[in-house]
């Protein structure tokens, strides 16, 4: 079956702009989590959505937001972009019934802020 | 404050030899640990995991060891193959409720030399 699909794969923005990233989970997976990967920082948890509701949120400013649609697809938005927002943004899907952190990641959206 | 640390950014090993990747954690509430592997331009993929009630878990060439008293885990790959060259991330979760809110280390780039 198809894996997690993220779009766009690459994008370049300037400071102050906003960006929206999209994630389509594996069919049947209703939980979607977002992570930010920067060099030297590993992956940092942004938020998790399940049944169109944010279930958990990481330690990121309010400029980072997300939503989930009824078909489980999710979007994340970053407003008022800063240079430090340049990163690989990864989406992961899983079954909400999974008690262990075995997540299925997409290839990511690489954001460059100039 | 990094709760999961991978102190070696890189490791080079000869093909056929053992690769040992290390990970330390500080939060004693972590009860489940995972290793993910990431190739360039791909998302991380789950490799192997271990519950805090165990001290060893083996899957083919991959073995994860957990030393709870030292808050240390390690991933052993025997024998190492060139296709194992990737970035390896250690991750931890705090209870089943945080299965999608993983805390990751910063990763170790493993290079297996032919």
PDB file of C-alpha atoms in Angstrom:
ATOM      1  CA  UNK A   1       0.000   0.000   0.000  1.00  0.00           C
ATOM      2  CA  UNK A   2       1.061   3.589  -0.568  1.00  0.00           C
ATOM      3  CA  UNK A   3       3.282   5.202   2.032  1.00  0.00           C
ATOM      4  CA  UNK A   4       3.047   8.605   3.661  1.00  0.00           C
ATOM      5  CA  UNK A   5       3.017  11.355   1.047  1.00  0.00           C
ATOM      6  CA  UNK A   6       4.259  14.855   1.764  1.00  0.00           C
ATOM      7  CA  UNK A   7       4.015  17.870  -0.516  1.00  0.00           C
ATOM      8  CA  UNK A   8       5.804  19.924  -1.551  1.00  0.00           C
ATOM      9  CA  UNK A   9       9.152  18.176  -1.263  1.00  0.00           C
ATOM     10  CA  UNK A  10      11.179  21.363  -1.502  1.00  0.00           C
ATOM     11  CA  UNK A  11      10.314  25.002  -1.116  1.00  0.00           C
ATOM     12  CA  UNK A  12      12.037  28.317  -0.623  1.00  0.00           C
ATOM     13  CA  UNK A  13      10.464  31.220   1.211  1.00  0.00           C
ATOM     14  CA  UNK A  14      11.623  34.566   2.545  1.00  0.00           C
ATOM     15  CA  UNK A  15      11.445  35.860   6.085  1.00  0.00           C
ATOM     16  CA  UNK A  16       8.009  37.030   7.102  1.00  0.00           C
ATOM     17  CA  UNK A  17       6.146  34.828   4.645  1.00  0.00           C
ATOM     18  CA  UNK A  18       4.007  31.869   5.619  1.00  0.00           C
ATOM     19  CA  UNK A  19       4.039  28.309   4.393  1.00  0.00           C
ATOM     20  CA  UNK A  20       1.619  25.386   4.349  1.00  0.00           C
ATOM     21  CA  UNK A  21       2.806  21.802   4.141  1.00  0.00           C
ATOM     22  CA  UNK A  22       0.607  18.818   3.386  1.00  0.00           C
ATOM     23  CA  UNK A  23       0.671  15.203   4.514  1.00  0.00           C
ATOM     24  CA  UNK A  24      -1.404  12.237   3.373  1.00  0.00           C
ATOM     25  CA  UNK A  25      -1.092   9.299   5.783  1.00  0.00           C
ATOM     26  CA  UNK A  26      -1.080   5.625   4.965  1.00  0.00           C
ATOM     27  CA  UNK A  27      -4.575   4.413   4.205  1.00  0.00           C
ATOM     28  CA  UNK A  28      -6.260   3.400   7.442  1.00  0.00           C
ATOM     29  CA  UNK A  29      -3.905   5.404   9.643  1.00  0.00           C
ATOM     30  CA  UNK A  30      -5.816   8.097  11.437  1.00  0.00           C
ATOM     31  CA  UNK A  31      -3.038   9.548  13.571  1.00  0.00           C
ATOM     32  CA  UNK A  32      -0.652  12.065  12.028  1.00  0.00           C
ATOM     33  CA  UNK A  33       2.350  13.537  13.807  1.00  0.00           C
ATOM     34  CA  UNK A  34       4.695  16.263  12.643  1.00  0.00           C
ATOM     35  CA  UNK A  35       8.388  16.586  13.430  1.00  0.00           C
ATOM     36  CA  UNK A  36      11.032  19.183  12.622  1.00  0.00           C
ATOM     37  CA  UNK A  37      14.537  18.000  11.790  1.00  0.00           C
ATOM     38  CA  UNK A  38      17.441  20.416  11.923  1.00  0.00           C
ATOM     39  CA  UNK A  39      21.180  19.639  11.802  1.00  0.00           C
ATOM     40  CA  UNK A  40      22.481  18.680  15.207  1.00  0.00           C
ATOM     41  CA  UNK A  41      19.022  18.717  16.809  1.00  0.00           C
ATOM     42  CA  UNK A  42      17.582  15.472  15.611  1.00  0.00           C
ATOM     43  CA  UNK A  43      13.833  15.297  15.235  1.00  0.00           C
ATOM     44  CA  UNK A  44      11.681  17.473  17.449  1.00  0.00           C
ATOM     45  CA  UNK A  45       7.999  16.794  17.963  1.00  0.00           C
ATOM     46  CA  UNK A  46       5.645  19.513  16.749  1.00  0.00           C
ATOM     47  CA  UNK A  47       2.141  18.098  17.201  1.00  0.00           C
ATOM     48  CA  UNK A  48      -0.128  15.126  16.715  1.00  0.00           C
ATOM     49  CA  UNK A  49      -3.587  15.021  15.205  1.00  0.00           C
ATOM     50  CA  UNK A  50      -6.218  12.340  15.506  1.00  0.00           C
ATOM     51  CA  UNK A  51      -9.868  12.546  14.493  1.00  0.00           C
ATOM     52  CA  UNK A  52      -9.359  16.135  13.374  1.00  0.00           C
ATOM     53  CA  UNK A  53      -8.251  17.154  16.875  1.00  0.00           C
ATOM     54  CA  UNK A  54      -4.822  18.128  18.116  1.00  0.00           C
ATOM     55  CA  UNK A  55      -3.911  15.554  20.774  1.00  0.00           C
ATOM     56  CA  UNK A  56      -0.407  16.574  21.755  1.00  0.00           C
ATOM     57  CA  UNK A  57       1.764  19.596  21.133  1.00  0.00           C
ATOM     58  CA  UNK A  58       5.504  20.064  21.364  1.00  0.00           C
ATOM     59  CA  UNK A  59       7.431  23.066  22.576  1.00  0.00           C
ATOM     60  CA  UNK A  60       7.121  25.309  19.526  1.00  0.00           C
ATOM     61  CA  UNK A  61       5.783  28.866  19.271  1.00  0.00           C
ATOM     62  CA  UNK A  62       2.251  29.612  18.182  1.00  0.00           C
ATOM     63  CA  UNK A  63       3.491  30.444  14.673  1.00  0.00           C
ATOM     64  CA  UNK A  64       3.432  26.701  14.110  1.00  0.00           C
ATOM     65  CA  UNK A  65      -0.054  25.317  13.686  1.00  0.00           C
ATOM     66  CA  UNK A  66      -1.771  22.422  12.033  1.00  0.00           C
ATOM     67  CA  UNK A  67      -5.032  20.798  11.245  1.00  0.00           C
ATOM     68  CA  UNK A  68      -6.446  17.486  10.144  1.00  0.00           C
ATOM     69  CA  UNK A  69      -9.263  16.806   7.764  1.00  0.00           C
ATOM     70  CA  UNK A  70     -11.964  14.159   7.895  1.00  0.00           C
ATOM     71  CA  UNK A  71     -10.006  11.966   5.456  1.00  0.00           C
ATOM     72  CA  UNK A  72      -7.038  12.050   7.914  1.00  0.00           C
ATOM     73  CA  UNK A  73      -4.943  14.244   5.641  1.00  0.00           C
ATOM     74  CA  UNK A  74      -3.097  16.886   7.613  1.00  0.00           C
ATOM     75  CA  UNK A  75      -1.573  20.264   6.982  1.00  0.00           C
ATOM     76  CA  UNK A  76       0.850  22.299   9.012  1.00  0.00           C
ATOM     77  CA  UNK A  77       1.322  26.019   8.700  1.00  0.00           C
ATOM     78  CA  UNK A  78       4.171  28.240   9.761  1.00  0.00           C
ATOM     79  CA  UNK A  79       3.479  31.952   9.781  1.00  0.00           C
ATOM     80  CA  UNK A  80       5.907  34.873   9.884  1.00  0.00           C
ATOM     81  CA  UNK A  81       8.814  32.687   8.828  1.00  0.00           C
ATOM     82  CA  UNK A  82      12.194  33.132  10.464  1.00  0.00           C
ATOM     83  CA  UNK A  83      15.609  32.001   9.233  1.00  0.00           C
ATOM     84  CA  UNK A  84      15.670  29.395  11.999  1.00  0.00           C
ATOM     85  CA  UNK A  85      12.598  27.716  10.572  1.00  0.00           C
ATOM     86  CA  UNK A  86      14.721  26.297   7.782  1.00  0.00           C
ATOM     87  CA  UNK A  87      14.461  22.568   8.323  1.00  0.00           C
ATOM     88  CA  UNK A  88      13.153  19.265   7.085  1.00  0.00           C
ATOM     89  CA  UNK A  89       9.564  18.839   8.199  1.00  0.00           C
ATOM     90  CA  UNK A  90       8.555  15.220   8.573  1.00  0.00           C
ATOM     91  CA  UNK A  91       5.096  13.798   8.842  1.00  0.00           C
ATOM     92  CA  UNK A  92       4.462  10.388  10.372  1.00  0.00           C
ATOM     93  CA  UNK A  93       1.330   8.312  10.454  1.00  0.00           C
ATOM     94  CA  UNK A  94       0.293   5.438  12.657  1.00  0.00           C
ATOM     95  CA  UNK A  95      -2.671   3.558  13.992  1.00  0.00           C
ATOM     96  CA  UNK A  96      -3.933   5.335  17.107  1.00  0.00           C
ATOM     97  CA  UNK A  97      -4.228   1.948  18.775  1.00  0.00           C
ATOM     98  CA  UNK A  98      -0.464   1.495  18.586  1.00  0.00           C
ATOM     99  CA  UNK A  99       1.066   1.810  22.038  1.00  0.00           C
ATOM    100  CA  UNK A 100       4.631   1.843  20.815  1.00  0.00           C
ATOM    101  CA  UNK A 101       6.346   4.536  18.794  1.00  0.00           C
ATOM    102  CA  UNK A 102       6.590   2.650  15.528  1.00  0.00           C
ATOM    103  CA  UNK A 103       5.791   5.465  13.174  1.00  0.00           C
ATOM    104  CA  UNK A 104       5.737   5.546   9.384  1.00  0.00           C
ATOM    105  CA  UNK A 105       7.445   8.655   8.097  1.00  0.00           C
ATOM    106  CA  UNK A 106       7.121  10.451   4.814  1.00  0.00           C
ATOM    107  CA  UNK A 107      10.128  11.738   2.886  1.00  0.00           C
ATOM    108  CA  UNK A 108       9.673  15.210   4.306  1.00  0.00           C
ATOM    109  CA  UNK A 109       9.294  18.745   3.043  1.00  0.00           C
ATOM    110  CA  UNK A 110      12.540  20.686   3.016  1.00  0.00           C
ATOM    111  CA  UNK A 111      11.923  24.343   3.766  1.00  0.00           C
ATOM    112  CA  UNK A 112      14.568  26.976   3.178  1.00  0.00           C
ATOM    113  CA  UNK A 113      13.940  30.463   4.541  1.00  0.00           C
ATOM    114  CA  UNK A 114      16.030  33.255   3.021  1.00  0.00           C
TER     115      UNK A 114
ATOM    116  CA  UNK B   1      17.932  20.239  27.547  1.00  0.00           C
ATOM    117  CA  UNK B   2      18.392  17.132  25.439  1.00  0.00           C
ATOM    118  CA  UNK B   3      16.774  14.176  27.171  1.00  0.00           C
ATOM    119  CA  UNK B   4      18.105  11.727  24.581  1.00  0.00           C
ATOM    120  CA  UNK B   5      21.713  12.098  23.558  1.00  0.00           C
ATOM    121  CA  UNK B   6      23.786  10.506  20.857  1.00  0.00           C
ATOM    122  CA  UNK B   7      27.261  11.797  21.549  1.00  0.00           C
ATOM    123  CA  UNK B   8      28.922  10.398  18.440  1.00  0.00           C
ATOM    124  CA  UNK B   9      27.879  12.318  15.324  1.00  0.00           C
ATOM    125  CA  UNK B  10      29.644   9.811  13.096  1.00  0.00           C
ATOM    126  CA  UNK B  11      31.064   6.302  13.074  1.00  0.00           C
ATOM    127  CA  UNK B  12      33.060   4.441  10.413  1.00  0.00           C
ATOM    128  CA  UNK B  13      33.307   0.665  10.398  1.00  0.00           C
ATOM    129  CA  UNK B  14      34.802  -1.874   8.041  1.00  0.00           C
ATOM    130  CA  UNK B  15      32.400  -4.185   6.233  1.00  0.00           C
ATOM    131  CA  UNK B  16      31.891  -7.428   8.155  1.00  0.00           C
ATOM    132  CA  UNK B  17      32.846  -5.918  11.498  1.00  0.00           C
ATOM    133  CA  UNK B  18      30.543  -4.922  14.343  1.00  0.00           C
ATOM    134  CA  UNK B  19      28.975  -1.473  14.493  1.00  0.00           C
ATOM    135  CA  UNK B  20      28.030  -0.171  17.941  1.00  0.00           C
ATOM    136  CA  UNK B  21      25.896   2.927  18.189  1.00  0.00           C
ATOM    137  CA  UNK B  22      25.297   4.454  21.594  1.00  0.00           C
ATOM    138  CA  UNK B  23      22.525   6.479  23.141  1.00  0.00           C
ATOM    139  CA  UNK B  24      22.071   7.985  26.614  1.00  0.00           C
ATOM    140  CA  UNK B  25      18.920   9.346  28.189  1.00  0.00           C
ATOM    141  CA  UNK B  26      18.191  11.389  31.256  1.00  0.00           C
ATOM    142  CA  UNK B  27      14.446  10.994  31.812  1.00  0.00           C
ATOM    143  CA  UNK B  28      13.724   7.970  33.986  1.00  0.00           C
ATOM    144  CA  UNK B  29      10.078   8.087  32.883  1.00  0.00           C
ATOM    145  CA  UNK B  30      10.988   6.762  29.434  1.00  0.00           C
ATOM    146  CA  UNK B  31       9.760   3.188  29.190  1.00  0.00           C
ATOM    147  CA  UNK B  32      10.154   2.290  25.538  1.00  0.00           C
ATOM    148  CA  UNK B  33      13.073   2.892  23.208  1.00  0.00           C
ATOM    149  CA  UNK B  34      13.392   2.685  19.457  1.00  0.00           C
ATOM    150  CA  UNK B  35      16.000   2.975  16.745  1.00  0.00           C
ATOM    151  CA  UNK B  36      15.232   4.513  13.385  1.00  0.00           C
ATOM    152  CA  UNK B  37      17.399   4.497  10.284  1.00  0.00           C
ATOM    153  CA  UNK B  38      17.400   7.312   7.746  1.00  0.00           C
ATOM    154  CA  UNK B  39      18.849   7.348   4.243  1.00  0.00           C
ATOM    155  CA  UNK B  40      19.371  10.673   2.425  1.00  0.00           C
ATOM    156  CA  UNK B  41      16.209  12.063   0.827  1.00  0.00           C
ATOM    157  CA  UNK B  42      14.072   9.466   2.612  1.00  0.00           C
ATOM    158  CA  UNK B  43      12.072   9.540   5.802  1.00  0.00           C
ATOM    159  CA  UNK B  44      13.245   7.638   8.885  1.00  0.00           C
ATOM    160  CA  UNK B  45      12.229   3.991   9.027  1.00  0.00           C
ATOM    161  CA  UNK B  46      11.707   1.971  12.165  1.00  0.00           C
ATOM    162  CA  UNK B  47      14.466  -0.539  12.821  1.00  0.00           C
ATOM    163  CA  UNK B  48      14.159  -2.146  16.239  1.00  0.00           C
ATOM    164  CA  UNK B  49      12.786  -1.379  19.689  1.00  0.00           C
ATOM    165  CA  UNK B  50      13.018  -2.453  23.311  1.00  0.00           C
ATOM    166  CA  UNK B  51      10.773  -2.170  26.307  1.00  0.00           C
ATOM    167  CA  UNK B  52      12.216  -1.015  29.618  1.00  0.00           C
ATOM    168  CA  UNK B  53      11.319  -4.365  31.165  1.00  0.00           C
ATOM    169  CA  UNK B  54      13.878  -6.063  28.933  1.00  0.00           C
ATOM    170  CA  UNK B  55      17.611  -5.661  28.606  1.00  0.00           C
ATOM    171  CA  UNK B  56      18.069  -7.092  25.132  1.00  0.00           C
ATOM    172  CA  UNK B  57      16.126  -7.445  21.912  1.00  0.00           C
ATOM    173  CA  UNK B  58      17.445  -9.115  18.793  1.00  0.00           C
ATOM    174  CA  UNK B  59      16.257  -9.032  15.196  1.00  0.00           C
ATOM    175  CA  UNK B  60      18.564 -10.639  12.683  1.00  0.00           C
ATOM    176  CA  UNK B  61      21.793  -8.678  12.475  1.00  0.00           C
ATOM    177  CA  UNK B  62      20.468  -5.994  14.822  1.00  0.00           C
ATOM    178  CA  UNK B  63      20.518  -6.184  18.620  1.00  0.00           C
ATOM    179  CA  UNK B  64      19.561  -3.465  21.032  1.00  0.00           C
ATOM    180  CA  UNK B  65      20.823  -3.513  24.619  1.00  0.00           C
ATOM    181  CA  UNK B  66      19.323  -1.500  27.437  1.00  0.00           C
ATOM    182  CA  UNK B  67      21.086  -0.663  30.713  1.00  0.00           C
ATOM    183  CA  UNK B  68      18.448   1.064  32.814  1.00  0.00           C
ATOM    184  CA  UNK B  69      20.708   1.808  35.762  1.00  0.00           C
ATOM    185  CA  UNK B  70      23.115   3.648  33.464  1.00  0.00           C
ATOM    186  CA  UNK B  71      20.313   5.108  31.350  1.00  0.00           C
ATOM    187  CA  UNK B  72      22.127   3.842  28.306  1.00  0.00           C
ATOM    188  CA  UNK B  73      21.205   1.849  25.252  1.00  0.00           C
ATOM    189  CA  UNK B  74      23.203   0.637  22.327  1.00  0.00           C
ATOM    190  CA  UNK B  75      22.522  -0.788  18.894  1.00  0.00           C
ATOM    191  CA  UNK B  76      24.808  -3.537  17.626  1.00  0.00           C
ATOM    192  CA  UNK B  77      24.942  -4.428  13.945  1.00  0.00           C
ATOM    193  CA  UNK B  78      26.748  -7.662  13.135  1.00  0.00           C
ATOM    194  CA  UNK B  79      28.063  -8.088  10.511  1.00  0.00           C
ATOM    195  CA  UNK B  80      27.971  -4.559   9.147  1.00  0.00           C
ATOM    196  CA  UNK B  81      27.184  -4.155   5.459  1.00  0.00           C
ATOM    197  CA  UNK B  82      27.676  -1.160   3.126  1.00  0.00           C
ATOM    198  CA  UNK B  83      23.892  -0.874   2.813  1.00  0.00           C
ATOM    199  CA  UNK B  84      23.759  -0.124   6.542  1.00  0.00           C
ATOM    200  CA  UNK B  85      25.391   3.252   5.890  1.00  0.00           C
ATOM    201  CA  UNK B  86      22.778   5.738   7.092  1.00  0.00           C
ATOM    202  CA  UNK B  87      21.928   8.070   9.948  1.00  0.00           C
ATOM    203  CA  UNK B  88      20.672   6.199  12.995  1.00  0.00           C
ATOM    204  CA  UNK B  89      18.366   7.927  15.453  1.00  0.00           C
ATOM    205  CA  UNK B  90      17.669   6.749  18.964  1.00  0.00           C
ATOM    206  CA  UNK B  91      14.186   7.614  20.246  1.00  0.00           C
ATOM    207  CA  UNK B  92      12.282   7.229  23.491  1.00  0.00           C
ATOM    208  CA  UNK B  93       8.687   7.390  24.600  1.00  0.00           C
ATOM    209  CA  UNK B  94       7.132   8.009  27.987  1.00  0.00           C
ATOM    210  CA  UNK B  95       4.260   5.624  28.314  1.00  0.00           C
ATOM    211  CA  UNK B  96       1.760   4.405  25.699  1.00  0.00           C
ATOM    212  CA  UNK B  97       0.132   7.822  25.562  1.00  0.00           C
ATOM    213  CA  UNK B  98       3.235   9.336  24.027  1.00  0.00           C
ATOM    214  CA  UNK B  99       3.714   6.705  21.332  1.00  0.00           C
ATOM    215  CA  UNK B 100       3.484   9.421  18.706  1.00  0.00           C
ATOM    216  CA  UNK B 101       5.350  12.050  20.739  1.00  0.00           C
ATOM    217  CA  UNK B 102       8.808  10.567  20.569  1.00  0.00           C
ATOM    218  CA  UNK B 103      11.935  12.219  21.911  1.00  0.00           C
ATOM    219  CA  UNK B 104      14.795  11.739  19.455  1.00  0.00           C
ATOM    220  CA  UNK B 105      18.545  11.979  19.729  1.00  0.00           C
ATOM    221  CA  UNK B 106      20.516  14.018  17.222  1.00  0.00           C
ATOM    222  CA  UNK B 107      21.580  10.975  15.211  1.00  0.00           C
ATOM    223  CA  UNK B 108      24.782   9.122  14.341  1.00  0.00           C
ATOM    224  CA  UNK B 109      25.998   8.861  10.744  1.00  0.00           C
ATOM    225  CA  UNK B 110      27.220   5.304  10.224  1.00  0.00           C
ATOM    226  CA  UNK B 111      29.532   4.652   7.290  1.00  0.00           C
ATOM    227  CA  UNK B 112      30.362   1.042   6.479  1.00  0.00           C
ATOM    228  CA  UNK B 113      33.460   0.859   4.330  1.00  0.00           C
ATOM    229  CA  UNK B 114      33.718  -1.943   1.732  1.00  0.00           C
TER     230      UNK B 114
END
